[in-house]
Short mmCIF file of C-alpha atoms in Angstrom, two decimals:
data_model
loop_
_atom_site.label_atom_id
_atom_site.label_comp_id
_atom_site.label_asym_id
_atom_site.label_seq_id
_atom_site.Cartn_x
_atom_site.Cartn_y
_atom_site.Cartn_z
CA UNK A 1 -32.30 68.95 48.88
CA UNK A 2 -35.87 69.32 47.46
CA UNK A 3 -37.63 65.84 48.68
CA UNK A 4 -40.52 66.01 46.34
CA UNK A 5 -38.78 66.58 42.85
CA UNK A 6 -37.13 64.12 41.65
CA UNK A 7 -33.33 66.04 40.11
CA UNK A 8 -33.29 64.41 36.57
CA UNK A 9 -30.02 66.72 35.47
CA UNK A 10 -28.63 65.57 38.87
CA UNK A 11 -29.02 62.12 37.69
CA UNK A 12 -28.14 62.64 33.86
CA UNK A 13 -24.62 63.68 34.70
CA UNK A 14 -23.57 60.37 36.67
CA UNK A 15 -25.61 58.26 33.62
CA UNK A 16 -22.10 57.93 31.78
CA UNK A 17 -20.18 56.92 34.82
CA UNK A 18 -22.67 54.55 35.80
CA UNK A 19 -23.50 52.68 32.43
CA UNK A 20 -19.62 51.87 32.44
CA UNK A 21 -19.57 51.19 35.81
CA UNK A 22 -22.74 48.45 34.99
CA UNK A 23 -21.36 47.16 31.96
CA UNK A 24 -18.07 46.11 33.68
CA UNK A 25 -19.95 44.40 36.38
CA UNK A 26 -22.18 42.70 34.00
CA UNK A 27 -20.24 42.12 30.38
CA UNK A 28 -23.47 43.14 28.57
CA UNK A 29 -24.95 46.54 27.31
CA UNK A 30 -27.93 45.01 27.26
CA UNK A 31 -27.93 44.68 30.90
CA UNK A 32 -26.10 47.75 32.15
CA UNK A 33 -28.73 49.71 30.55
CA UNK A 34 -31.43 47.73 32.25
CA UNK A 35 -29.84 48.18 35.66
CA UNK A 36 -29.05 52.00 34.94
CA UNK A 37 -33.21 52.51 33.85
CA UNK A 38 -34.03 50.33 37.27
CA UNK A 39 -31.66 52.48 38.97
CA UNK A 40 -33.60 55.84 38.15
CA UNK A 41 -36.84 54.26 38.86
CA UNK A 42 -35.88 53.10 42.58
CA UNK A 43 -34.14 56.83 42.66
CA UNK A 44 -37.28 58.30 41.71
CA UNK A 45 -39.10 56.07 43.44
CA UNK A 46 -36.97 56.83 46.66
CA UNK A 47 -36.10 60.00 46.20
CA UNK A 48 -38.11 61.46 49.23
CA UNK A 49 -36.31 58.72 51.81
CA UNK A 50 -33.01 60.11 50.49
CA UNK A 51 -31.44 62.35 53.88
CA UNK A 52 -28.02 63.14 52.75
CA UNK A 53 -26.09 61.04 54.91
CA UNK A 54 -24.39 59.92 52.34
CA UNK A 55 -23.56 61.82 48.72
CA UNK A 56 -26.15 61.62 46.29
CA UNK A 57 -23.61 59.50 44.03
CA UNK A 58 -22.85 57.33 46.60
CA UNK A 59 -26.49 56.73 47.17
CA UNK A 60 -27.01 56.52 43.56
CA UNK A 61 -24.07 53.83 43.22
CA UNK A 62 -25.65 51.96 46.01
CA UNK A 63 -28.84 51.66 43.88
CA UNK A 64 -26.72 50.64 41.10
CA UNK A 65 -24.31 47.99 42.84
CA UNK A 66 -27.62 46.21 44.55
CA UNK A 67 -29.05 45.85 41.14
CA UNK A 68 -25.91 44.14 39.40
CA UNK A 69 -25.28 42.07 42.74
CA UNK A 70 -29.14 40.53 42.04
CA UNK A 71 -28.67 40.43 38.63
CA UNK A 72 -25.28 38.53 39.42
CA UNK A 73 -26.90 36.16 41.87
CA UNK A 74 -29.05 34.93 39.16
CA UNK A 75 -26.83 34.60 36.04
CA UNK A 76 -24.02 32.63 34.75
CA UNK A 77 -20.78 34.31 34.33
CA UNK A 78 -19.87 35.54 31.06
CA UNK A 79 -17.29 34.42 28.89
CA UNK A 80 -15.05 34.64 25.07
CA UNK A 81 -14.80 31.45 23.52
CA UNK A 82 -11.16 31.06 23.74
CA UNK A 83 -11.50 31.13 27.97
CA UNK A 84 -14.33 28.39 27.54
CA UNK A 85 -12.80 26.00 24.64
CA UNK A 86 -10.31 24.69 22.89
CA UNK A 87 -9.72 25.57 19.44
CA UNK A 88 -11.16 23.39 16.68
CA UNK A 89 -9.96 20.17 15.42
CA UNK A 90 -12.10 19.85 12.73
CA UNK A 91 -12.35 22.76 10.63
CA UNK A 92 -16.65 22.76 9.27
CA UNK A 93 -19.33 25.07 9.50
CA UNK A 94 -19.86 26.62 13.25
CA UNK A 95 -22.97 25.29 14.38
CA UNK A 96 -22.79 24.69 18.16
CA UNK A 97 -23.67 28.03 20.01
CA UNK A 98 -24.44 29.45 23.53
CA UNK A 99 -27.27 31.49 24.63
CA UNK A 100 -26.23 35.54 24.35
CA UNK A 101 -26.34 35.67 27.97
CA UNK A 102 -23.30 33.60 27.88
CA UNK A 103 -21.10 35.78 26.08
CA UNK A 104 -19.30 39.28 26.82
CA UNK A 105 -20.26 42.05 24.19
CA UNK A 106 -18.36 45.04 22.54
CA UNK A 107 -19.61 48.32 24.14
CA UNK A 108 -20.26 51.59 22.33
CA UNK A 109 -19.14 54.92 24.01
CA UNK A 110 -20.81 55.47 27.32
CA UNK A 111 -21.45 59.34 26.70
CA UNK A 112 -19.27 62.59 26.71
CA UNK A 113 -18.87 62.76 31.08
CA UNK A 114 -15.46 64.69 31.86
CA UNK A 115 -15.53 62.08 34.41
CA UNK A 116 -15.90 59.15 32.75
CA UNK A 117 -13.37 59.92 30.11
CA UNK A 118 -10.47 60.28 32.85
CA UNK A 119 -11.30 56.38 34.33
CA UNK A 120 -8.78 54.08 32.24
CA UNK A 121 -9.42 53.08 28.70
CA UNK A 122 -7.66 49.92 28.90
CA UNK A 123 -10.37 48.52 31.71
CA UNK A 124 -12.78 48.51 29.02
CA UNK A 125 -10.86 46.25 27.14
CA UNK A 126 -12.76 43.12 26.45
CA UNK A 127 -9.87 40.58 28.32
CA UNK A 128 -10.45 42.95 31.23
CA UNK A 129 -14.08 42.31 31.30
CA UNK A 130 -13.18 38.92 30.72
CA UNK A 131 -11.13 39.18 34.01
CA UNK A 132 -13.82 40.57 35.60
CA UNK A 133 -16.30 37.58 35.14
CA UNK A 134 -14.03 35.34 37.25
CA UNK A 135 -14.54 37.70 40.42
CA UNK A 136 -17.28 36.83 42.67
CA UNK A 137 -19.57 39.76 42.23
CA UNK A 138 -18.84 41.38 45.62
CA UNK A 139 -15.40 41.58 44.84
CA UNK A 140 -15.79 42.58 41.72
CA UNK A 141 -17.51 45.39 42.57
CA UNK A 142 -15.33 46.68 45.11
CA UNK A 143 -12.03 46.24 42.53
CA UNK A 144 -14.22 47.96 39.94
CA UNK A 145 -14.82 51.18 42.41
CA UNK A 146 -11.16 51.48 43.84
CA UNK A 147 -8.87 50.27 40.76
CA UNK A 148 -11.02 52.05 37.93
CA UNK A 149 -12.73 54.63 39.74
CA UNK A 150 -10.04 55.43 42.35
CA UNK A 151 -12.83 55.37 45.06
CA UNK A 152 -11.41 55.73 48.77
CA UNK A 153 -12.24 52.65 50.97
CA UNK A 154 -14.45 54.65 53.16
CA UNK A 155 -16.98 55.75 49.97
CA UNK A 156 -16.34 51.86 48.48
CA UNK A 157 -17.55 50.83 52.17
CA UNK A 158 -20.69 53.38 52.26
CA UNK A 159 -21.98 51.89 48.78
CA UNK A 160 -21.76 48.38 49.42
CA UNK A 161 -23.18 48.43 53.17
CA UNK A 162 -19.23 46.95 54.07
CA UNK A 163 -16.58 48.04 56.53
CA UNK A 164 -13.19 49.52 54.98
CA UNK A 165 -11.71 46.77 56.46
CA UNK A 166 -14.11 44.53 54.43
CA UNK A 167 -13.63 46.58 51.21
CA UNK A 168 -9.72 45.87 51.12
CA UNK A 169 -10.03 42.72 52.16
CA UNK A 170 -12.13 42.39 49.29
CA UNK A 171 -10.11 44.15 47.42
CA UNK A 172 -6.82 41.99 48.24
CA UNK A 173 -8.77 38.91 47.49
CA UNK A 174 -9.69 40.40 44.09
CA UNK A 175 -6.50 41.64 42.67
CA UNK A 176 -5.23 37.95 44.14
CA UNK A 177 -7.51 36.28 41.60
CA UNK A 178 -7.45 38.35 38.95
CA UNK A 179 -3.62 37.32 38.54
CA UNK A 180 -4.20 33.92 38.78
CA UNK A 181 -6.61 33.46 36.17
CA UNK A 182 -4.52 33.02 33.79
CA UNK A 183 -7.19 33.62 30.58
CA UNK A 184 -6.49 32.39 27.14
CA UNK A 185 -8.15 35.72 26.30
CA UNK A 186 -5.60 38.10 28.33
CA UNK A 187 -2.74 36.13 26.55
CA UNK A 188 -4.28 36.60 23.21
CA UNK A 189 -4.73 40.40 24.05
CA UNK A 190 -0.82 40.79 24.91
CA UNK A 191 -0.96 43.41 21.98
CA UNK A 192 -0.08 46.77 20.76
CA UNK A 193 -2.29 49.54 22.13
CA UNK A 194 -3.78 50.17 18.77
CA UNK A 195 -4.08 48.19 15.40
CA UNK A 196 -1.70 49.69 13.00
CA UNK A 197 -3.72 51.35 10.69
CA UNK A 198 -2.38 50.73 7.40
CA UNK A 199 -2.90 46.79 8.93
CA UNK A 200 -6.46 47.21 9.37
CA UNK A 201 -6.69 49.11 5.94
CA UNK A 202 -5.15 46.26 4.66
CA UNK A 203 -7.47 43.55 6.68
CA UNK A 204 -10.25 45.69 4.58
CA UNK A 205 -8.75 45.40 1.30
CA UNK A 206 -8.21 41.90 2.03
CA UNK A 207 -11.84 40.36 3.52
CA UNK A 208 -13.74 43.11 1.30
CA UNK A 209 -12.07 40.93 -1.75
CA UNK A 210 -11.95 38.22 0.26
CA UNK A 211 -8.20 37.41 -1.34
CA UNK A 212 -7.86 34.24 1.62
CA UNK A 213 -3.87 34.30 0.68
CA UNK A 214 -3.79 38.01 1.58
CA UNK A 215 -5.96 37.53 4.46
CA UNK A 216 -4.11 34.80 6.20
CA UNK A 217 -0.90 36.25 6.01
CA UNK A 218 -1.89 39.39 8.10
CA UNK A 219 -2.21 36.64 10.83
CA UNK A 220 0.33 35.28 13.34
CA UNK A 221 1.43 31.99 12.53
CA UNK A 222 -1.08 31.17 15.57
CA UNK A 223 -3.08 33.71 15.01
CA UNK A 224 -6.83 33.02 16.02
CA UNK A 225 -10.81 34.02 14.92
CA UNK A 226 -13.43 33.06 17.32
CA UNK A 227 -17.39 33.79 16.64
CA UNK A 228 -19.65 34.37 19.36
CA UNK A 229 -21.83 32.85 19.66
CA UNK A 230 -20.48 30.16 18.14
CA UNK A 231 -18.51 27.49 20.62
CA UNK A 232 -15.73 27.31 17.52
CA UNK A 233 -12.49 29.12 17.53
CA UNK A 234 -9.39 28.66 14.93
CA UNK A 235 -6.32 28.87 15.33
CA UNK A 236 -3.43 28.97 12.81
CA UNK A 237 -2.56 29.74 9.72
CA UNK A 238 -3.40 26.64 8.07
CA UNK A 239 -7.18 26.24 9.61
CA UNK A 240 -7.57 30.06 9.15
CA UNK A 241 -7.21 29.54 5.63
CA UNK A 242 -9.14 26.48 5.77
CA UNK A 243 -12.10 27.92 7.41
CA UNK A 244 -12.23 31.12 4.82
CA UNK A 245 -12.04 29.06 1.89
CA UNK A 246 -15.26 26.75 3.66
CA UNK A 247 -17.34 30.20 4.42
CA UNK A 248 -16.51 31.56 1.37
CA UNK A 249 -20.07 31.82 -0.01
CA UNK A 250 -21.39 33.24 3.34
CA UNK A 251 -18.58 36.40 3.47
CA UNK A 252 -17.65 37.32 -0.37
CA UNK A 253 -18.98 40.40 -0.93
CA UNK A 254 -19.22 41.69 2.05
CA UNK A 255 -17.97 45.50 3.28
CA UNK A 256 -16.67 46.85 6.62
CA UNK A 257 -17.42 49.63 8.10
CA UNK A 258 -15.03 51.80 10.98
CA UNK A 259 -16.59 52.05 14.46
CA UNK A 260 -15.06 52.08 17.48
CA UNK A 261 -16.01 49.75 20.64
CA UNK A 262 -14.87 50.03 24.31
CA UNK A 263 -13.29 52.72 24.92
CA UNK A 264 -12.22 53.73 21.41
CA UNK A 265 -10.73 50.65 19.98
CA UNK A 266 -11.02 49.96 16.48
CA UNK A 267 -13.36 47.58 14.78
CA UNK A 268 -14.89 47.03 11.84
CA UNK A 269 -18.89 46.15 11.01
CA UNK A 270 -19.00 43.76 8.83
CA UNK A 271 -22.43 44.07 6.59
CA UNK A 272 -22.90 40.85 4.25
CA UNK A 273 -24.52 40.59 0.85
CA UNK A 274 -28.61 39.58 1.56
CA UNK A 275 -29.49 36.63 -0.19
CA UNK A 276 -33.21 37.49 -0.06
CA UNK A 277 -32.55 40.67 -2.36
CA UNK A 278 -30.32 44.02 -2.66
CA UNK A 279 -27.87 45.72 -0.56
CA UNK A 280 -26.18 44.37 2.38
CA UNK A 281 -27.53 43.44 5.85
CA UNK A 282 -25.48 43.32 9.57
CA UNK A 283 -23.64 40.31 10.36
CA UNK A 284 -20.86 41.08 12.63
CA UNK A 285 -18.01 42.96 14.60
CA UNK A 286 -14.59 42.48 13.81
CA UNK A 287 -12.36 43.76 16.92
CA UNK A 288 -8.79 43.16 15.88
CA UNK A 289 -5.78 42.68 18.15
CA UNK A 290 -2.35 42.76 16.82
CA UNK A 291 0.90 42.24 18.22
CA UNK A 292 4.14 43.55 15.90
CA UNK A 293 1.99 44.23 12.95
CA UNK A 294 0.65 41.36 12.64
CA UNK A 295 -2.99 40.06 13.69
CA UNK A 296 -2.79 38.06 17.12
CA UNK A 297 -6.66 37.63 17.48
CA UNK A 298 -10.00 38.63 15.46
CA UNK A 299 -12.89 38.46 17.54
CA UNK A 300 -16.15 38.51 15.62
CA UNK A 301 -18.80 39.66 17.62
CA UNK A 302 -22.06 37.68 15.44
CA UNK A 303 -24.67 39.85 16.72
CA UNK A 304 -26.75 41.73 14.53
CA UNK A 305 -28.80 43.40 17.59
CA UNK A 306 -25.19 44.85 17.79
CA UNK A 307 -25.81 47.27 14.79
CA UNK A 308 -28.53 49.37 16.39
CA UNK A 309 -26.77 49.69 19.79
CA UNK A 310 -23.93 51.12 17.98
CA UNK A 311 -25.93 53.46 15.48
CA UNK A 312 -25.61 51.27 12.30
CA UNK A 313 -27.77 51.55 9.80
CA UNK A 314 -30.06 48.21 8.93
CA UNK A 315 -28.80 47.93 5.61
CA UNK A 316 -26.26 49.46 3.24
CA UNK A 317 -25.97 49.39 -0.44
CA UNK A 318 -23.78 47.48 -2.48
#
């Protein structure tokens, strides 16, 4: 391998991969792409040390790993509300938030990689990367590379500077936790693969009119909305239709618009009337689980920096 040119096509074609792998381990876009731009520096930075001892994806992925294991080291581990708190009592105005390096974000499509699109859709899901956050980051690592990637032990072992006895001990201790944890969120996300359509047409017709009978009676009887950032979650019919009928005045008028987050899932961008003049300005991302045609869970993602990430426009007209 050429030591003194740094292969950016080389490095292009694991990008995909490795933004997913990066977002799992970290529960932000935000910071997977930070890590994955860090990543190329130190490889171009390092590319004349590299000797081939390894793959150059393995080496790659050890660049990567290193980065999220810092990052990790100095962070708080992400969260939903529902995994955090209880759902409300009083049903007012959400006004208590966390910081966005609290919460886990909707993804966008990691690219068009014939590899990436063959590792499992359904550990993108958000109560996977929920899941994820309870793992130390080691192990989380090591569960991420052999149960999503379907690395051997030996190239899990080469990336993280481990033993393969180390890596499935890890590993062991990993899957261990992950089914005792016991999240609010992986209960609420007990659900059909895919929101029926003809339910999330009607959710549209429904919010877009903002018709609170109609609304509430796509829901479970304990159907819930929570609101990053906002501490608050409902749950029930009865402070569902409570809580529309308070926010009223902040949603009427509003429109949704398809996308698709992690993996391909459905949601729906909700744009809301600006009160400062015309047309309609980002508010949030409506990722809908159902269970039986009928809405377990609407998480609304209240993110505006959301919009760009995901190719939105900035504003939309009436």
């Amino acid at each position: 391998m050429n030591e003194t040119a740094f292969d950016e096509p080389l490095f292009a074609s694991l990008k995909p991969g490795l933004t997913s792998f990066c977002y799992r381990m970290l529960g932000s876009m935000d910071d997977a792409d930070d890590a994955v731009q860090e990543t190329s520096i130190r490889v171009w930075q390092s590319w004349s040390t590299f000797r081939q001892d390894s793959s150059f994806k393995t080496w790659v992925y050890r660049i990567a790993s290193n980065l999220c294991l810092d990052k990790l080291r100095q962070s708080k581990r992400r969260a939903l509300p529902v995994d955090l708190f209880d759902p409300a009592v009083a049903i007012v105005e959400p006004r208590d938030t966390l910081p966005d390096s609290a919460w886990i974000w909707p993804s966008p499509d990691f690219g068009g990689d014939p590899e990436d699109r063959l590792v499992r859709r359904d550990t993108l899901r958000l109560c996977f990367i929920a899941l994820l956050q309870t793992l130390p980051p080691r192990q989380r690592a090591v569960l991420i590379l052999k149960d999503v990637f379907e690395w051997s032990s030996k190239q899990i072992a080469g990336t993280l500077s481990m033993s393969p006895a180390a890596v499935n001990s890890a590993l062991q201790r990993a899957r261990e936790t992950m089914d005792r944890a016991q999240l609010r969120s992986d209960e609420l996300s007990s659900m059909d693969v895919q929101p029926e359509q003809q339910l999330l047409s009607r959710y549209v017709e429904a919010f877009e009119q903002f018709d609170i009978a109609a609304l509430v009676a796509l829901f479970h009887e304990e159907g819930c909305m929570s609101m990053p950032p906002f501490e608050m979650w409902i749950r029930g019919k009865e402070d569902l239709s409570a809580f529309y009928s308070l926010t009223r005045w902040h949603c009427e008028g509003s429109r949704l618009v398809p996308i698709t987050v992690n993996g391909g899932y459905p949601a729906l961008a909700q744009y809301m009337p600006d009160k400062e003049g015309s047309g309609l300005i980002p508010w949030g991302i409506h990722v809908i689980e159902t269970k039986g045609n009928r809405i377990l869970h609407v998480q609304n993602f209240i993110h505006t920096p959301l919009f760009s990430r995901f190719g939105l426009p900035e504003r939309i007209d009436r």
